[in-house]
Amino acid sequence: MALSFLPAGVSADDTPCATIQEVEARGVLRWGADAEGGAPYVFPDPRNPKRYIGFEVDIARALAGRLGVRPQMVQNSWDGLVSALDRGSFDIVLNGLEITPEHLGQIAMSRPYYAYTQQIVVRKGDGSMRRVEDLKGLRVGVLSASVAQRILEGMGGVDVRVYPGNVETCRDLKNKRIDASLMDLPIALHYAKPDPALDFAGKPFAVGYYGVGVRKKDTKLLEAVDRAIAALLASGELKRIYLKWGLWDADQERRLRRYSPVEPPKEGNVSTLREWRTFLPLLLEGAVVTVEISFLSMALAIALGLALALAKLFGVTPVRWASTAYIEVFRGTPLLIQLYMIYYGLPNLGIRLSSFEAAVMGLGLNYAAYEAENYRAGIQAIPEGQMEAALSLGMTRWQALRRVVLPQAVRIVIPPISNDFIALFKDSSLVSVITMVELTKVYGMLATTTYDYMGLGLMTAAIYLALSYPASLAAKFIERKLRYDFD
Amino acid sequence: MISIENLSKSFRHHEVLDNISLKQDKAEVIVVIGPSGCGKTTLLRCLNQLETFDEGKVTIGDITICARHGHLSRADRDKQLVLRSRVGMVFQSFNLFPHMTAVENIIEAPVTVKEMSQAMAVKRALDLLNKVGLEDKADFYPSQLSGGQQQRVAIARALAMEPEVMLFDEPTSALDPELKEDVLRVMRALANEGMTMLVVTHEMSFARDMADRMVFMEKGRILEEGPADVMFRSPKHERTREFLKTILPKKSFKAGNGKPGDSRQATFEDLLSGGDG
Ligand SMILES: Nc1ncnc2c1ncn2[C@@H]1O[C@H](COP(=O)(O)OP(=O)(O)O)[C@@H](O)[C@H]1O
Ligand SMILES: [Mg+2]
C-alpha cells in the first residue's frame, strides 16, 4: 500500500518527482529537526544520549514506514530548518513547524499531524493571570521565532523576552526574571507540568497546526506525505504515539480531521532591501543595543584588565596566583559557557542580574583576561631602568607605575586593545543566548520570518562594518598621535 | 655623610659585595674604579636602596638602614623611600622618561613626591637646565637630544630633588668622546659647589682634578683606597697598578713607553701634563 501512489515510469528530468525517486532509490527518508532542547519533539535519550527519542521520532518512523523506507534524522538548528530544506540538506522538515502563511510563502506544507495550542505558564500560586490579555505590562518569556512570540508581539504592550530554549525560559520564570511564559502546549506539558514550582494559568488557546515541510517543487512527495499522515490518523497510530507521550487530548482528533488548509500568501519572497525603510530601523534598534553592550563591557574589561595585570606583576604571592588563575580560566573557557553561567547559573547563588547586566559582565569579565595579558606585555616591554630611575627620585612604586611606566605602556597596548575591541564588538552577538536582542539577533528574527537571509545579511553586515571601521580608524589615529610625541 | 659598614650582598650564591666598609665626608668627592663585574654598580644600587643588601649598615645623612641575613625591619623598609629621595642617582644609560620633555622630566619628582607647585617646579627646572647648559632644550623630548645632552638633563633631574648625595654610575661611558666633556664639566661644577659625590668612572682626568679620594675595587672588595695622586703614583697593590695601566688614556700611555725608567711615575706624569683636562 505504501507504494501504491507512486507514479510509474516517470522520466529522470521530470523534476516534481525527483525527490520521491531519490528517497525511493536511497531507501532512506532524511528528515530535518533540532534535537537541542527539543523535548518532547526530538531529543537525546537521557539514558543513551547517542539515540534520539521524542514523539516526532515516532512519527518519522511511522511516516517512513508508510513510504516503505527508513527514517534518518538530520540535525539542524531550528531557526534554519526551512532554509536548509530549500538548500536540499534533507527531504522534509518534521519538527513542530507551524502551518503559517510565512512558512507557506517559502515551502509547501503537509496536512497537520498535530494541533497545538498556546499555554500560559506561571509560578505556582500566582493566580493573577487567566487570559492572554492579562499578560499586558508583564515580562513574558517566549521561545525565539515561536508562534507565542508572534502572538505577544502582535498584541503589543507585553515586555517580550526571547529565549533560545525552553529550559532557560522555565528557569528564568522560577528565578523571577520574568512573570510568565507563553509556550506551545506540548512544551508546557513536558517542561512545566512536572515542575512543582510552575503552574498552568487559564485554558489553552490559539489553536495552530504542525505540518511536515516539503520543498515546493516536490509535489509528489507532498502528496505521499499527506496520504501517509491521513492513513496514520485513520489507523489510530498517531493517537497511540500521542498517548505514549501524554500529548493526546479530546479535541485532537476532531481538529486534525476538520482542518482546512491555510492559503499561501499571494506575493513571493519579501525583498527586505527594497523595503529597507521598514527593516533598517529595526536593525538599527538592535545595533544600538550592540553598541551599548560593547562600550560598557570594553570599559569594564580595560579597567579590570589593568587591575589584573598589576596584581599579576606586582602583587604579593597569593594575589599573583589569584590573578593568574583568573586570566587562565577566562581565556581557557568558551565565552558562551561563561555567559550561561553568569546569567542562568549565578541566580543559584542568589545573584540575579538582568540580561543586560549579565551581557556586560560576561563580555567584560572575559575580555578583561585578554586585556590583562596585553597590559602585562606592554608593561614588561618598558625597560627596567625606567622604574629604577623613578624610584631613585624618591617616587613610590605606585607613583612610578602611574606616572612613568603606564603612560609608556599605554602606547604599546593601544593597537592590541583596539583589535580586541573590534573582536568584542562582533562577539557581542553571543549575548542573544541570554535573551538580549541585539543586532545579530534582530537579523536572525527578521530572517526567519522573511527568509531574506541575503538582503538582511547585507544590511546587517553594513551596519557592523559602519560601526567597526571608524573604531579601527580612531585607534590608528590615536596610536599615531601618541607616537608622534617622542619617537 | 655616607657611612658603609660591613656591607655584603650576594645574588643567589654569587657574592658580589664582600664586607665593604667606606666612610665619606660631606662635600667629599670619591671616585670608584675597578674592573668590569667587580660590583661597582651593585654598590651604588645598595646605597640607593634599588637593591637590598644582605648584611651590614648604610648611613646617609641621618638615615641608617641595617640588614641582617637579607632582611630589613619594617621601619627600615619605610626609610628606604625617604633615603632614595635624598640620594640622587645618575645612570650609565641616562634613563630619561621618553614620554616627557626635558623640563617635564625634571619637574616630575618634585611635583609628585614633594608636592611642589607646578609653577615653582618649572621655575627651578629652568634654572637647573641653565646650570647644565641646556636652557634652550626645555621643551625637547629625550629622543631629540644627543646622549651628552640627555645625561645632563638626567643630572638636572636628580638635582631637582635637592639630594644630599649624588651617585654617578659611569655617567660618560655610553657617550662619544666629544660629548663626554660637556657632562664632565657639569660634574666638576657640581663638585666645586660642595656636593658630596660618589662617582664610578674611568675618566682619569676627572679623578685627577676632582677626586679627594680614590677607591679601587676588585671581586666585591675594596682592595685599596687613598688620595688620587698617591694611588696613581704608588699603588699599594700590583692589581691596582695593572688596572690603572689599562684605563689610562692611550696617548699618555704611549708617551710613557717612550720614557725608560719607572713606568708608574711616567704614567702619572703623562696624565698630569698630556691628559685631556
Ligand atoms: N640582578 C642581578 N642578578 C644576578 N647577578 C647580578 C645582578 N646584577 C649584577 N650581578 C652580578 O654581580 C656582579 C657585579 O655586577 P656589577 O655591580 O654590575 O659590576 P660592575 O658595575 O662593577 O661592572 C657581576 O658578576 C654581575 O653579573
Ligand atoms: Mg657597572
mmCIF file of C-alpha atoms in Angstrom, chain A residues 384-397 399 402-405 407-408 411 485-487, chain B residues 45 48 50 81 84-85 87-89 91 95-100 108-109 112-113 141 143 157-158 161:
data_model
loop_
_atom_site.group_PDB
_atom_site.id
_atom_site.type_symbol
_atom_site.label_atom_id
_atom_site.label_comp_id
_atom_site.label_asym_id
_atom_site.label_seq_id
_atom_site.Cartn_x
_atom_site.Cartn_y
_atom_site.Cartn_z
ATOM 1 C CA GLU A 384 63.565 48.175 33.942
ATOM 2 C CA GLY A 385 65.647 51.364 34.011
ATOM 3 C CA GLN A 386 62.505 53.480 33.767
ATOM 4 C CA MET A 387 61.096 52.103 37.001
ATOM 5 C CA GLU A 388 64.505 52.369 38.667
ATOM 6 C CA ALA A 389 65.041 55.953 37.581
ATOM 7 C CA ALA A 390 61.649 56.873 39.004
ATOM 8 C CA LEU A 391 62.314 55.017 42.258
ATOM 9 C CA SER A 392 65.731 56.643 42.596
ATOM 10 C CA LEU A 393 63.992 60.020 42.519
ATOM 11 C CA GLY A 394 62.038 59.037 45.611
ATOM 12 C CA MET A 395 58.807 58.095 43.864
ATOM 13 C CA THR A 396 56.849 55.206 45.319
ATOM 14 C CA ARG A 397 56.371 52.094 43.223
ATOM 15 C CA GLN A 399 53.746 56.671 41.558
ATOM 16 C CA ARG A 402 51.242 55.574 37.252
ATOM 17 C CA ARG A 403 53.425 58.424 36.066
ATOM 18 C CA VAL A 404 56.264 56.702 34.239
ATOM 19 C CA VAL A 405 55.610 53.077 33.286
ATOM 20 C CA PRO A 407 51.872 56.124 30.200
ATOM 21 C CA GLN A 408 54.528 54.433 28.081
ATOM 22 C CA ARG A 411 51.071 53.460 23.796
ATOM 23 C CA ASP A 485 55.336 62.869 20.662
ATOM 24 C CA PHE A 486 58.633 61.202 21.265
ATOM 25 C CA ASP A 487 59.652 58.769 18.572
ATOM 26 C CA ARG B 45 72.435 50.441 43.935
ATOM 27 C CA ASN B 48 70.345 53.959 46.805
ATOM 28 C CA LEU B 50 67.445 49.893 44.488
ATOM 29 C CA LEU B 81 61.834 55.555 50.301
ATOM 30 C CA ARG B 84 66.102 57.456 47.904
ATOM 31 C CA SER B 85 64.661 60.928 47.692
ATOM 32 C CA VAL B 87 70.220 60.467 47.176
ATOM 33 C CA GLY B 88 70.496 61.437 43.537
ATOM 34 C CA MET B 89 71.478 58.780 41.048
ATOM 35 C CA PHE B 91 72.759 56.081 35.380
ATOM 36 C CA ASN B 95 67.052 56.522 31.815
ATOM 37 C CA LEU B 96 65.206 59.705 30.981
ATOM 38 C CA PHE B 97 61.442 59.333 30.688
ATOM 39 C CA PRO B 98 60.893 59.290 26.910
ATOM 40 C CA HIS B 99 57.292 60.470 27.043
ATOM 41 C CA MET B 100 58.199 63.684 28.856
ATOM 42 C CA GLU B 108 58.176 65.114 37.729
ATOM 43 C CA ALA B 109 59.625 64.109 41.093
ATOM 44 C CA THR B 112 54.682 64.099 42.620
ATOM 45 C CA VAL B 113 56.956 63.376 45.583
ATOM 46 C CA TYR B 141 61.892 65.184 24.114
ATOM 47 C CA SER B 143 64.776 61.397 21.540
ATOM 48 C CA ARG B 157 66.542 65.779 37.100
ATOM 49 C CA ALA B 158 68.407 64.230 40.027
ATOM 50 C CA MET B 161 65.166 66.702 44.385
#
